[in-house]
Amino acid sequence: MKILFVSPEGLPYSKTGGLADVVQALPKALVEMGHEVAVLLPRYRENQIRSTLIASVTVALGDRLRFPAIGEGQAVEGVRYFFVDDPAFFDRAQLYGDQKGDYPDNAERFAEFSRAAIELVKRVWMPDVIHCHDWQSALVPVLLRTQHADDPAVQALPVVLTIHNLGYQGLFPQTDLRRIGLPDRMFTMDSLEFYGKVNFLKGGLIYADYLTTVSRRYAKEIQTPEYGCGLEGVIRNRGERLVGILNGVDYAVWSPEKDTLIAQPYSAKDLSGKKICKKDLLAAFGLREEDLERPLVGIVSRFADQKGFDLIAEISDELMKEDVAIVALGTGQPEYEKLFQKLGEKYSGRVGVKIGYDNGLAHKIEAGADLFLMPSRYEPCGLNQIYSLRYGTVPVVRATGGLDDTIENYNLRTQQGTGFKFQEYDGESLLECIRAALKTYHEPKAWRALQAHGMARDFSWRSSAKEYAVLYKMAKQARIQRTAKSSK
Ligand code: ADP
Ligand code: GLC
């Protein structure tokens, strides 16, 4: 099959979060299965185009025309990369916004991106299926099934939309509808309207042939008011077309045997390198190297409400009464950056903090920490806890979404399990959970068994990529039937 990914970010070209890891690893896994895969991304500041395929595509945004180019980048591991190139829109310091917040023209930026995707398939590379990711490409199915509904070139082209995070929907004022070239009649409850605003993701949820999200548990959760972010009704309506497929891991990038970014490689058979990594990590954060035996908790995260750091704020002083050290790497909402900076000052020597984005350091934390903390309020899948398992770094997580699906709670009696989970979203439960983990840390035999269980788990992409391949076929079938029906 020929599959086109349309995504606002993807490694090795751009990344703000786990979506970029997925958009790198899944295409690679599909290519290994024999499929032909291309990825369309916006050309951001740091990206290079190798050849221009279309010098100027005419995109109508309301009564204005824009003329992005479509280029091709260096292919990577058998995957082709196309870019929508419009410097005024995408050659910026960040992907989606700056210190002041989201870029005010995001609706137009990603409407243009989605419209250009349709030009790409019509003029350069016609796939069997388009796979869109998150709100930034959710207009692709909307446009195909409305403005392009009578276009024979794309009528039978199916679209799968993956929800990586329902917390980000692409919400814009009603006036933006015209600015992106959509008619007022689409501002209705059964189309793009959402509590008086335009909602890109909602459009995608309604018009895509199939919907997926990144874990089974999250697929169930988003059909409830607690996790549905107001879209639970829309999602429930499409329940028969919604599938939860767990993200995988690219173990060529994330495993302690092969990792070139860590101080010393190691494996489940011989963990001695992990100690060297811990020493290196303590040094990187300016923590005392003599404290090698003290349990070290690692955090690598976007600092967003989703990630549960308000719980850390609540329990930090109680937590620091324990014999524990913390290293945290992250960037995002100022209140959480401040929180960690303050903790770093108050407990200097035991809490190390780096505000920023640093891939090398993220690898060092996975390798050098003893525990990895993810107390998320919600978590569609979560990748770091899965990486942690492979590094023998025991995850402490809240039992939600993909965290719940990937981590088995340690049972002291049977000594089975891979990590520590807590249910209720409150500080007390988190504290209790960390205490249980610390207690086990001090029982070296149990701890080594726990590490070994986690390291033996296999979350490689193979099985999930197969599930996607099946779904692409189903989407194609469904679209063929639909098209046949509507032409009768
Ligand atoms: P999300 O996509 O919600 O941010 P995931 O756990 O799916 O969460 O993926 C996060 C990805 O981003 C991981 O690969 C993680 O290592 C990386 N990451 C997050 N914050 C940072 C940071 N400050 N520096 C380096 N890598 C980071
Ligand atoms: C989102 C989610 C995260 C998920 C990632 C990749 O950013 O927050 O849980 O792992 O997408 O699917």
JSON list of C-alpha atoms and ligand atoms in Angstrom, two decimals, residues 16-22 134 162-166 168 213-214 218 247 302 306-307 374 378-386 402 461, ligand 2:
[
{"chain": "A", "resi": 16, "resn": "THR", "atom": "CA", "xyz": [7.90, 19.16, 20.26]},
{"chain": "A", "resi": 17, "resn": "GLY", "atom": "CA", "xyz": [6.62, 15.89, 21.76]},
{"chain": "A", "resi": 18, "resn": "GLY", "atom": "CA", "xyz": [5.90, 12.21, 21.33]},
{"chain": "A", "resi": 19, "resn": "LEU", "atom": "CA", "xyz": [3.97, 12.74, 18.08]},
{"chain": "A", "resi": 20, "resn": "ALA", "atom": "CA", "xyz": [7.30, 13.36, 16.36]},
{"chain": "A", "resi": 21, "resn": "ASP", "atom": "CA", "xyz": [8.71, 10.05, 17.61]},
{"chain": "A", "resi": 22, "resn": "VAL", "atom": "CA", "xyz": [5.61, 8.22, 16.33]},
{"chain": "A", "resi": 134, "resn": "ASP", "atom": "CA", "xyz": [-3.93, 15.77, 15.49]},
{"chain": "A", "resi": 162, "resn": "THR", "atom": "CA", "xyz": [-5.09, 9.69, 14.87]},
{"chain": "A", "resi": 163, "resn": "ILE", "atom": "CA", "xyz": [-5.84, 11.60, 18.05]},
{"chain": "A", "resi": 164, "resn": "HIS", "atom": "CA", "xyz": [-2.58, 11.94, 19.94]},
{"chain": "A", "resi": 165, "resn": "ASN", "atom": "CA", "xyz": [-3.98, 14.34, 22.46]},
{"chain": "A", "resi": 166, "resn": "LEU", "atom": "CA", "xyz": [-7.58, 15.48, 22.84]},
{"chain": "A", "resi": 168, "resn": "TYR", "atom": "CA", "xyz": [-5.36, 20.25, 21.83]},
{"chain": "A", "resi": 213, "resn": "THR", "atom": "CA", "xyz": [-5.93, 6.96, 19.32]},
{"chain": "A", "resi": 214, "resn": "VAL", "atom": "CA", "xyz": [-2.71, 5.81, 20.90]},
{"chain": "A", "resi": 218, "resn": "TYR", "atom": "CA", "xyz": [-7.44, 6.26, 26.17]},
{"chain": "A", "resi": 247, "resn": "ASN", "atom": "CA", "xyz": [2.36, 3.38, 20.25]},
{"chain": "A", "resi": 302, "resn": "ARG", "atom": "CA", "xyz": [6.68, 19.00, 28.49]},
{"chain": "A", "resi": 306, "resn": "GLN", "atom": "CA", "xyz": [-1.66, 17.33, 31.55]},
{"chain": "A", "resi": 307, "resn": "LYS", "atom": "CA", "xyz": [1.53, 15.99, 33.11]},
{"chain": "A", "resi": 374, "resn": "MET", "atom": "CA", "xyz": [4.97, 10.42, 35.24]},
{"chain": "A", "resi": 378, "resn": "TYR", "atom": "CA", "xyz": [-4.27, 12.14, 31.56]},
{"chain": "A", "resi": 379, "resn": "GLU", "atom": "CA", "xyz": [-1.89, 10.44, 29.12]},
{"chain": "A", "resi": 380, "resn": "PRO", "atom": "CA", "xyz": [-2.98, 9.24, 25.67]},
{"chain": "A", "resi": 381, "resn": "CYS", "atom": "CA", "xyz": [0.00, 6.89, 25.45]},
{"chain": "A", "resi": 382, "resn": "GLY", "atom": "CA", "xyz": [3.19, 8.30, 26.89]},
{"chain": "A", "resi": 383, "resn": "LEU", "atom": "CA", "xyz": [6.52, 7.17, 25.53]},
{"chain": "A", "resi": 384, "resn": "ASN", "atom": "CA", "xyz": [8.99, 7.91, 28.28]},
{"chain": "A", "resi": 385, "resn": "GLN", "atom": "CA", "xyz": [7.64, 5.25, 30.63]},
{"chain": "A", "resi": 386, "resn": "ILE", "atom": "CA", "xyz": [8.07, 2.67, 27.84]},
{"chain": "A", "resi": 402, "resn": "GLY", "atom": "CA", "xyz": [-1.34, 4.51, 27.97]},
{"chain": "A", "resi": 461, "resn": "TRP", "atom": "CA", "xyz": [6.37, -1.16, 16.52]},
{"chain": "B", "resi": 2, "resn": "GLC", "atom": "C1", "xyz": [0.71, 13.06, 22.67]},
{"chain": "B", "resi": 2, "resn": "GLC", "atom": "C2", "xyz": [0.39, 12.48, 24.04]},
{"chain": "B", "resi": 2, "resn": "GLC", "atom": "C3", "xyz": [1.29, 11.33, 24.44]},
{"chain": "B", "resi": 2, "resn": "GLC", "atom": "C4", "xyz": [1.54, 10.40, 23.27]},
{"chain": "B", "resi": 2, "resn": "GLC", "atom": "C5", "xyz": [2.07, 11.18, 22.08]},
{"chain": "B", "resi": 2, "resn": "GLC", "atom": "C6", "xyz": [2.34, 10.30, 20.86]},
{"chain": "B", "resi": 2, "resn": "GLC", "atom": "O1", "xyz": [1.55, 14.14, 22.71]},
{"chain": "B", "resi": 2, "resn": "GLC", "atom": "O2", "xyz": [0.37, 13.46, 25.04]},
{"chain": "B", "resi": 2, "resn": "GLC", "atom": "O3", "xyz": [0.70, 10.63, 25.51]},
{"chain": "B", "resi": 2, "resn": "GLC", "atom": "O4", "xyz": [2.46, 9.40, 23.64]},
{"chain": "B", "resi": 2, "resn": "GLC", "atom": "O5", "xyz": [1.13, 12.13, 21.69]},
{"chain": "B", "resi": 2, "resn": "GLC", "atom": "O6", "xyz": [1.21, 9.58, 20.45]}
]
